[in-house]
GROMACS .gro file of C-alpha atoms in nm:
model
  268
    1UNK     CA    1 -26.488  -4.246  -0.772
    2UNK     CA    2 -26.765  -4.251  -1.030
    3UNK     CA    3 -27.057  -4.380  -0.824
    4UNK     CA    4 -27.134  -4.251  -0.477
    5UNK     CA    5 -27.415  -4.351  -0.244
    6UNK     CA    6 -27.553  -4.131   0.031
    7UNK     CA    7 -27.762  -4.365   0.242
    8UNK     CA    8 -27.705  -4.739   0.281
    9UNK     CA    9 -28.047  -4.854   0.392
   10UNK     CA   10 -28.230  -5.148   0.236
   11UNK     CA   11 -28.277  -4.980  -0.101
   12UNK     CA   12 -27.947  -4.794  -0.116
   13UNK     CA   13 -27.750  -5.105  -0.030
   14UNK     CA   14 -27.942  -5.315  -0.283
   15UNK     CA   15 -27.866  -5.070  -0.563
   16UNK     CA   16 -27.505  -5.039  -0.449
   17UNK     CA   17 -27.463  -5.416  -0.478
   18UNK     CA   18 -27.587  -5.404  -0.836
   19UNK     CA   19 -27.364  -5.110  -0.931
   20UNK     CA   20 -27.060  -5.284  -0.784
   21UNK     CA   21 -27.129  -5.568  -1.025
   22UNK     CA   22 -27.200  -5.343  -1.323
   23UNK     CA   23 -26.927  -5.081  -1.279
   24UNK     CA   24 -26.679  -5.251  -1.049
   25UNK     CA   25 -26.643  -5.206  -0.675
   26UNK     CA   26 -26.334  -4.991  -0.725
   27UNK     CA   27 -26.551  -4.712  -0.863
   28UNK     CA   28 -26.804  -4.709  -0.576
   29UNK     CA   29 -26.800  -4.494  -0.261
   30UNK     CA   30 -27.052  -4.543   0.021
   31UNK     CA   31 -27.164  -4.303   0.293
   32UNK     CA   32 -27.430  -4.328   0.560
   33UNK     CA   33 -27.560  -4.129   0.854
   34UNK     CA   34 -27.428  -4.414   1.071
   35UNK     CA   35 -27.071  -4.454   0.938
   36UNK     CA   36 -27.037  -4.808   1.070
   37UNK     CA   37 -27.318  -4.920   0.843
   38UNK     CA   38 -27.139  -4.788   0.532
   39UNK     CA   39 -26.811  -4.938   0.652
   40UNK     CA   40 -26.969  -5.282   0.701
   41UNK     CA   41 -27.134  -5.282   0.357
   42UNK     CA   42 -26.815  -5.157   0.192
   43UNK     CA   43 -26.631  -5.447   0.348
   44UNK     CA   44 -26.883  -5.693   0.204
   45UNK     CA   45 -26.873  -5.539  -0.145
   46UNK     CA   46 -26.504  -5.453  -0.162
   47UNK     CA   47 -26.564  -5.084  -0.224
   48UNK     CA   48 -26.469  -4.766  -0.035
   49UNK     CA   49 -26.660  -4.577   0.232
   50UNK     CA   50 -26.649  -4.216   0.341
   51UNK     CA   51 -26.868  -3.918   0.426
   52UNK     CA   52 -27.159  -3.748   0.254
   53UNK     CA   53 -26.931  -3.454   0.177
   54UNK     CA   54 -26.678  -3.680   0.007
   55UNK     CA   55 -26.946  -3.840  -0.209
   56UNK     CA   56 -27.080  -3.496  -0.303
   57UNK     CA   57 -26.730  -3.366  -0.373
   58UNK     CA   58 -26.584  -3.634  -0.600
   59UNK     CA   59 -26.844  -3.873  -0.745
   60UNK     CA   60 -26.983  -3.843  -1.099
   61UNK     CA   61 -27.315  -4.009  -1.013
   62UNK     CA   62 -27.449  -3.923  -0.667
   63UNK     CA   63 -27.719  -4.166  -0.554
   64UNK     CA   64 -27.951  -4.009  -0.296
   65UNK     CA   65 -28.075  -4.299  -0.086
   66UNK     CA   66 -28.230  -4.117   0.209
   67UNK     CA   67 -28.593  -4.102   0.313
   68UNK     CA   68 -28.807  -3.831   0.147
   69UNK     CA   69 -28.858  -3.645   0.474
   70UNK     CA   70 -28.480  -3.629   0.530
   71UNK     CA   71 -28.386  -3.518   0.179
   72UNK     CA   72 -28.415  -3.141   0.221
   73UNK     CA   73 -28.189  -3.120   0.527
   74UNK     CA   74 -27.931  -3.354   0.376
   75UNK     CA   75 -27.910  -3.163   0.047
   76UNK     CA   76 -27.901  -2.830   0.228
   77UNK     CA   77 -27.585  -2.944   0.408
   78UNK     CA   78 -27.425  -3.041   0.075
   79UNK     CA   79 -27.543  -2.752  -0.143
   80UNK     CA   80 -27.219  -2.552  -0.111
   81UNK     CA   81 -27.007  -2.856  -0.201
   82UNK     CA   82 -27.222  -2.935  -0.503
   83UNK     CA   83 -27.222  -2.575  -0.625
   84UNK     CA   84 -26.846  -2.541  -0.593
   85UNK     CA   85 -26.778  -2.832  -0.829
   86UNK     CA   86 -27.069  -2.797  -1.073
   87UNK     CA   87 -26.864  -2.634  -1.350
   88UNK     CA   88 -26.522  -2.788  -1.291
   89UNK     CA   89 -26.645  -3.147  -1.262
   90UNK     CA   90 -27.011  -3.196  -1.363
   91UNK     CA   91 -27.211  -3.466  -1.189
   92UNK     CA   92 -27.555  -3.629  -1.204
   93UNK     CA   93 -27.787  -3.651  -0.906
   94UNK     CA   94 -27.971  -3.985  -0.888
   95UNK     CA   95 -28.272  -3.979  -0.658
   96UNK     CA   96 -28.449  -4.287  -0.524
   97UNK     CA   97 -28.688  -4.097  -0.295
   98UNK     CA   98 -29.051  -4.194  -0.335
   99UNK     CA   99 -29.288  -3.907  -0.411
  100UNK     CA  100 -29.026  -3.636  -0.471
  101UNK     CA  101 -29.013  -3.497  -0.824
  102UNK     CA  102 -28.696  -3.398  -1.006
  103UNK     CA  103 -28.795  -3.035  -0.969
  104UNK     CA  104 -28.832  -3.073  -0.592
  105UNK     CA  105 -28.489  -3.234  -0.565
  106UNK     CA  106 -28.338  -2.952  -0.768
  107UNK     CA  107 -28.499  -2.692  -0.545
  108UNK     CA  108 -28.352  -2.866  -0.238
  109UNK     CA  109 -28.007  -2.905  -0.395
  110UNK     CA  110 -27.986  -2.540  -0.490
  111UNK     CA  111 -27.934  -2.544  -0.868
  112UNK     CA  112 -28.040  -2.699  -1.198
  113UNK     CA  113 -27.814  -3.004  -1.196
  114UNK     CA  114 -27.865  -3.298  -1.434
  115UNK     CA  115 -28.084  -3.550  -1.259
  116UNK     CA  116 -28.209  -3.906  -1.287
  117UNK     CA  117 -28.510  -4.016  -1.089
  118UNK     CA  118 -28.533  -4.390  -1.037
  119UNK     CA  119 -28.772  -4.621  -0.856
  120UNK     CA  120 -28.605  -4.955  -0.779
  121UNK     CA  121 -28.728  -5.242  -0.565
  122UNK     CA  122 -28.533  -5.461  -0.326
  123UNK     CA  123 -28.488  -5.759  -0.567
  124UNK     CA  124 -28.226  -5.548  -0.749
  125UNK     CA  125 -27.982  -5.697  -0.496
  126UNK     CA  126 -28.026  -6.032  -0.676
  127UNK     CA  127 -28.036  -5.890  -1.028
  128UNK     CA  128 -28.412  -5.943  -1.053
  129UNK     CA  129 -28.532  -5.591  -0.981
  130UNK     CA  130 -28.778  -5.372  -1.166
  131UNK     CA  131 -28.646  -5.017  -1.204
  132UNK     CA  132 -28.840  -4.736  -1.364
  133UNK     CA  133 -28.652  -4.416  -1.438
  134UNK     CA  134 -28.679  -4.073  -1.596
  135UNK     CA  135 -28.422  -3.798  -1.638
  136UNK     CA  136 -28.369  -3.434  -1.722
  137UNK     CA  137 -28.067  -3.263  -1.879
  138UNK     CA  138 -27.854  -3.579  -1.868
  139UNK     CA  139 -27.617  -3.613  -2.165
  140UNK     CA  140 -27.669  -3.929  -2.374
  141UNK     CA  141 -27.324  -4.066  -2.296
  142UNK     CA  142 -27.382  -4.016  -1.924
  143UNK     CA  143 -27.718  -4.190  -1.946
  144UNK     CA  144 -27.559  -4.481  -2.133
  145UNK     CA  145 -27.291  -4.506  -1.863
  146UNK     CA  146 -27.553  -4.511  -1.588
  147UNK     CA  147 -27.763  -4.773  -1.765
  148UNK     CA  148 -27.459  -4.996  -1.808
  149UNK     CA  149 -27.376  -4.970  -1.438
  150UNK     CA  150 -27.737  -5.047  -1.345
  151UNK     CA  151 -27.779  -5.338  -1.587
  152UNK     CA  152 -27.705  -5.611  -1.327
  153UNK     CA  153 -27.994  -5.479  -1.117
  154UNK     CA  154 -28.265  -5.625  -1.341
  155UNK     CA  155 -28.517  -5.473  -1.583
  156UNK     CA  156 -28.496  -5.099  -1.647
  157UNK     CA  157 -28.781  -4.908  -1.807
  158UNK     CA  158 -28.787  -4.539  -1.904
  159UNK     CA  159 -29.121  -4.377  -1.820
  160UNK     CA  160 -29.255  -4.020  -1.806
  161UNK     CA  161 -29.219  -3.868  -1.462
  162UNK     CA  162 -29.598  -3.848  -1.437
  163UNK     CA  163 -29.603  -4.230  -1.415
  164UNK     CA  164 -29.335  -4.269  -1.147
  165UNK     CA  165 -29.565  -4.265  -0.844
  166UNK     CA  166 -29.794  -4.527  -0.998
  167UNK     CA  167 -29.492  -4.740  -1.089
  168UNK     CA  168 -29.369  -4.713  -0.732
  169UNK     CA  169 -29.704  -4.838  -0.601
  170UNK     CA  170 -29.686  -5.150  -0.820
  171UNK     CA  171 -29.324  -5.267  -0.833
  172UNK     CA  172 -29.171  -5.065  -0.552
  173UNK     CA  173 -29.426  -5.167  -0.288
  174UNK     CA  174 -29.527  -5.493  -0.455
  175UNK     CA  175 -29.252  -5.716  -0.311
  176UNK     CA  176 -29.402  -5.674   0.038
  177UNK     CA  177 -29.737  -5.804  -0.085
  178UNK     CA  178 -29.569  -6.084  -0.279
  179UNK     CA  179 -29.397  -6.192   0.043
  180UNK     CA  180 -29.732  -6.180   0.223
  181UNK     CA  181 -29.880  -6.402  -0.050
  182UNK     CA  182 -29.592  -6.651  -0.025
  183UNK     CA  183 -29.630  -6.660   0.352
  184UNK     CA  184 -30.006  -6.716   0.324
  185UNK     CA  185 -29.960  -6.994   0.069
  186UNK     CA  186 -29.703  -7.160   0.294
  187UNK     CA  187 -29.940  -7.131   0.590
  188UNK     CA  188 -30.203  -7.307   0.383
  189UNK     CA  189 -29.957  -7.579   0.293
  190UNK     CA  190 -29.867  -7.628   0.659
  191UNK     CA  191 -30.236  -7.646   0.748
  192UNK     CA  192 -30.273  -7.917   0.483
  193UNK     CA  193 -29.984  -8.117   0.631
  194UNK     CA  194 -29.664  -7.997   0.461
  195UNK     CA  195 -29.348  -7.920   0.658
  196UNK     CA  196 -29.293  -7.542   0.681
  197UNK     CA  197 -28.966  -7.536   0.482
  198UNK     CA  198 -29.114  -7.735   0.195
  199UNK     CA  199 -29.435  -7.532   0.186
  200UNK     CA  200 -29.238  -7.206   0.170
  201UNK     CA  201 -29.005  -7.333  -0.103
  202UNK     CA  202 -29.297  -7.462  -0.311
  203UNK     CA  203 -29.483  -7.130  -0.280
  204UNK     CA  204 -29.179  -6.919  -0.368
  205UNK     CA  205 -29.078  -7.130  -0.667
  206UNK     CA  206 -29.438  -7.133  -0.791
  207UNK     CA  207 -29.451  -6.752  -0.781
  208UNK     CA  208 -29.115  -6.722  -0.955
  209UNK     CA  209 -29.220  -6.958  -1.233
  210UNK     CA  210 -29.559  -6.795  -1.274
  211UNK     CA  211 -29.400  -6.452  -1.308
  212UNK     CA  212 -29.166  -6.584  -1.578
  213UNK     CA  213 -29.466  -6.727  -1.764
  214UNK     CA  214 -29.624  -6.381  -1.778
  215UNK     CA  215 -29.303  -6.207  -1.887
  216UNK     CA  216 -29.180  -6.465  -2.136
  217UNK     CA  217 -29.506  -6.571  -2.302
  218UNK     CA  218 -29.662  -6.225  -2.318
  219UNK     CA  219 -29.999  -6.383  -2.245
  220UNK     CA  220 -30.263  -6.211  -2.034
  221UNK     CA  221 -30.259  -6.335  -1.673
  222UNK     CA  222 -30.626  -6.425  -1.706
  223UNK     CA  223 -30.547  -6.659  -1.997
  224UNK     CA  224 -30.268  -6.825  -1.800
  225UNK     CA  225 -30.501  -6.858  -1.500
  226UNK     CA  226 -30.766  -7.026  -1.713
  227UNK     CA  227 -30.511  -7.279  -1.840
  228UNK     CA  228 -30.459  -7.402  -1.482
  229UNK     CA  229 -30.831  -7.428  -1.402
  230UNK     CA  230 -30.962  -7.767  -1.519
  231UNK     CA  231 -31.342  -7.803  -1.533
  232UNK     CA  232 -31.467  -7.928  -1.199
  233UNK     CA  233 -31.110  -7.931  -1.061
  234UNK     CA  234 -30.941  -7.817  -0.743
  235UNK     CA  235 -30.792  -7.491  -0.875
  236UNK     CA  236 -31.119  -7.334  -0.986
  237UNK     CA  237 -31.262  -7.393  -0.639
  238UNK     CA  238 -30.975  -7.192  -0.493
  239UNK     CA  239 -31.029  -6.921  -0.756
  240UNK     CA  240 -31.399  -6.911  -0.666
  241UNK     CA  241 -31.320  -6.867  -0.298
  242UNK     CA  242 -31.068  -6.591  -0.364
  243UNK     CA  243 -31.325  -6.408  -0.577
  244UNK     CA  244 -31.580  -6.440  -0.296
  245UNK     CA  245 -31.327  -6.286  -0.057
  246UNK     CA  246 -31.257  -5.996  -0.300
  247UNK     CA  247 -30.895  -6.097  -0.354
  248UNK     CA  248 -30.843  -5.890  -0.669
  249UNK     CA  249 -31.029  -5.592  -0.528
  250UNK     CA  250 -30.816  -5.598  -0.214
  251UNK     CA  251 -30.493  -5.606  -0.417
  252UNK     CA  252 -30.612  -5.320  -0.638
  253UNK     CA  253 -30.705  -5.118  -0.330
  254UNK     CA  254 -30.360  -5.184  -0.181
  255UNK     CA  255 -30.194  -5.041  -0.493
  256UNK     CA  256 -30.419  -4.734  -0.484
  257UNK     CA  257 -30.354  -4.681  -0.112
  258UNK     CA  258 -29.978  -4.696  -0.174
  259UNK     CA  259 -30.014  -4.458  -0.470
  260UNK     CA  260 -30.200  -4.198  -0.264
  261UNK     CA  261 -29.947  -4.224   0.018
  262UNK     CA  262 -29.660  -4.179  -0.229
  263UNK     CA  263 -29.823  -3.865  -0.367
  264UNK     CA  264 -29.862  -3.734  -0.014
  265UNK     CA  265 -29.490  -3.780   0.052
  266UNK     CA  266 -29.416  -3.526  -0.221
  267UNK     CA  267 -29.639  -3.264  -0.057
  268UNK     CA  268 -29.459  -3.253   0.278
   0.00000   0.00000   0.00000
């Protein structure tokens, strides 16, 4: 098995779905603290399931999909297995834990193994994710192999490790706020007389299309916003109200709050 996953929570399972598409389900092995969860997901994806020890013992890329506060204990249990195979069959650790640096992961794992640190978001399950990554001591051919396996997940962007926590606060946490925005827009539509299903579909498609406009035109969001706001029209009145309610300031503060919390996770 080339690709092993330790942890099949929301993020681990989303990335596993993408890797099964990019590398083939036959090369993927899943493990989870609750074995039934890994077994169920493996059945859906057509891949294998096993134990943490099996993933650590045979996989070339070992995805660490456990919560930051659980990482030290989990790696401590696997340190002997990892050390015993380090020279005979090299591997790459791939961490998805928010707030934990590559150096911290290495200290927990017990040696200086090649490592990739990635910050995905849940839309990777649909191939529309945003994944920032950095690495240390990973051979170019191994990095190319990993990037090919991850390609179906969405957009990948290499960044310095110093930017990873900020990236996490924007695209890692951002989907939750996007869902809140869609829900609020749909609530407004319902209040104005739309059926709930239609209001939700309209809001979601609008956000999808607007995001594509930003990515594909390269224009500043402010310029695109201005193009929707006709003089004396309906849209500018909504913009005015959102400005009065400190919409942009609240969103910025949410990002900063998430950033500070992510930094705190690395200190515990």
